[in-house]
Coordinates of C-alpha atoms in Angstrom, one line a residue:
M1 CA 17.7 -2.2 20.9
S2 CA 14.1 -2.8 20.1
L3 CA 12.6 -1.1 17.1
T4 CA 9.0 0.2 17.3
L5 CA 6.9 -1.1 14.5
Q6 CA 4.7 1.4 12.7
R7 CA 2.0 1.3 10.0
I8 CA 1.5 4.1 7.6
A9 CA -1.0 4.5 4.8
Y10 CA -1.4 7.0 2.0
C11 CA -3.6 7.6 -1.0
S12 CA -2.7 9.5 -4.2
D13 CA -3.6 10.0 -7.8
A14 CA -1.5 8.7 -10.6
R15 CA -0.1 11.5 -12.7
Q16 CA -0.6 9.1 -15.7
P17 CA -4.1 7.7 -14.9
D18 CA -3.8 5.1 -17.7
L19 CA -1.0 3.3 -15.8
A20 CA -0.2 0.2 -17.9
I21 CA -0.2 -3.3 -16.5
V22 CA 3.5 -3.5 -17.3
S23 CA 4.2 -0.3 -15.3
L24 CA 2.2 -1.7 -12.4
A25 CA 4.1 -5.0 -12.5
E26 CA 7.4 -3.0 -12.5
I27 CA 6.3 -0.9 -9.6
L28 CA 5.4 -4.0 -7.6
A29 CA 8.6 -5.8 -8.4
V30 CA 10.8 -2.8 -7.4
S31 CA 8.7 -2.1 -4.3
D32 CA 8.9 -5.7 -3.2
R33 CA 12.6 -5.8 -3.7
N34 CA 13.2 -2.5 -1.8
N35 CA 10.7 -3.4 1.0
R36 CA 12.3 -6.8 1.6
R37 CA 15.7 -5.2 1.7
D38 CA 14.4 -2.6 4.3
N39 CA 12.3 -5.2 6.2
L40 CA 9.0 -3.5 5.3
S41 CA 5.8 -5.2 4.4
G42 CA 2.7 -3.8 2.7
V43 CA -0.1 -3.8 0.2
L44 CA -0.9 -1.6 -2.8
L45 CA -4.4 -1.1 -4.2
V46 CA -4.6 0.5 -7.7
S47 CA -7.8 1.5 -9.5
R48 CA -8.9 4.2 -11.9
G49 CA -5.7 6.0 -11.7
R50 CA -5.6 6.0 -7.9
F51 CA -3.3 4.4 -5.3
F52 CA -3.9 3.3 -1.8
Q53 CA -0.8 1.8 0.0
V54 CA -0.1 0.5 3.4
L55 CA 3.4 0.0 4.7
E56 CA 4.7 -1.6 7.9
G57 CA 8.1 -1.6 9.5
A58 CA 10.5 0.3 11.7
A59 CA 10.1 4.1 11.7
Q60 CA 13.5 5.0 10.2
D61 CA 12.9 2.5 7.3
L62 CA 9.5 3.9 6.7
D63 CA 10.9 7.4 6.7
R64 CA 13.4 6.5 3.9
T65 CA 10.7 4.9 1.9
L66 CA 8.3 7.9 2.4
G67 CA 11.1 10.1 1.1
R68 CA 11.2 8.1 -2.1
I69 CA 7.4 8.1 -2.4
M70 CA 7.2 11.9 -2.0
A71 CA 9.9 12.4 -4.7
D72 CA 8.2 9.9 -7.1
P73 CA 6.8 11.9 -10.0
R74 CA 4.1 9.2 -10.6
H75 CA 2.2 10.5 -7.6
G76 CA 0.0 13.5 -7.5
N77 CA -2.4 14.7 -4.7
L78 CA -0.5 12.6 -2.1
H79 CA -2.2 12.3 1.3
F80 CA -0.7 10.5 4.3
I81 CA -3.7 9.3 6.2
M82 CA -2.3 7.2 8.9
R83 CA 0.9 6.7 10.9
R84 CA 0.8 4.8 14.2
N85 CA 2.7 2.3 16.3
I86 CA 1.6 -1.3 16.0
Q87 CA 2.2 -4.5 17.9
T88 CA 2.0 -6.9 14.9
R89 CA 2.0 -6.6 11.2
L90 CA -1.1 -7.3 9.0
F91 CA 0.9 -7.8 5.8
E92 CA 4.0 -9.6 7.2
Q93 CA 4.2 -12.2 4.5
W94 CA 4.5 -9.7 1.7
G95 CA 7.2 -7.3 0.9
M96 CA 4.7 -5.7 -1.4
V97 CA 1.5 -7.3 -2.8
A98 CA -1.4 -5.9 -4.8
A99 CA -5.0 -7.0 -4.7
R100 CA -5.9 -8.6 -8.0
I101 CA -8.4 -6.6 -9.9
T102 CA -11.2 -8.9 -11.1
P103 CA -14.7 -8.0 -12.1
S104 CA -15.9 -9.0 -8.6
Q105 CA -13.0 -7.2 -6.8
Q106 CA -13.1 -4.0 -8.8
P107 CA -16.1 -2.4 -6.9
V108 CA -14.6 -3.3 -3.6
I109 CA -11.2 -1.9 -4.4
D110 CA -12.8 1.3 -5.7
E111 CA -14.8 1.6 -2.5
V112 CA -11.7 1.2 -0.3
I113 CA -9.8 3.8 -2.3
D114 CA -12.9 6.2 -2.3
R115 CA -13.1 6.0 1.5
C116 CA -9.5 5.7 2.5
R117 CA -9.2 9.4 3.6
D118 CA -12.3 9.3 5.7
A119 CA -11.9 5.9 7.2
P120 CA -8.2 4.8 7.1
D121 CA -8.6 1.9 9.6
T122 CA -11.5 0.5 7.7
A123 CA -9.5 0.8 4.4
V124 CA -6.6 -1.1 5.9
A125 CA -8.8 -3.8 7.2
A126 CA -10.6 -4.0 3.9
A127 CA -7.3 -4.3 2.0
R128 CA -6.3 -7.2 4.3
S129 CA -9.7 -8.9 3.7
L130 CA -9.2 -8.5 -0.1
L131 CA -5.9 -10.3 0.1
D132 CA -7.3 -13.0 2.4
R133 CA -10.0 -13.8 -0.2
Q134 CA -7.5 -13.6 -3.1
F135 CA -5.0 -16.0 -1.6
K136 CA -7.7 -18.4 -0.2
A137 CA -9.0 -18.9 -3.8

């Protein structure tokens, strides 16, 4: 049986906008472990108390993860902005990765999160571009 790959994206506000680096590291570690277990891949952008996340995988695995995300009290103002079938993954090598926030990256990350609701495809491509630059360096 062939499983259809899908990509989803959402943006939300952190209920605790001053999310500590330790908390973010914990979120990434748990997400990476869970996503690898569930054969999901993705990226998380975080800035100024806001999240933008892209996840890729089989529909039933994404649905389970979405249930956890919707129940997560750290998210407020949660908006699912994309769900579509895909042929290939953009974030295949990462269970979960975050774009590193540096002085040069900060404005780009902010712009991606600012525009994610209006231009989700552009936001996904920009997230991939951020990672390409980060891991090329």
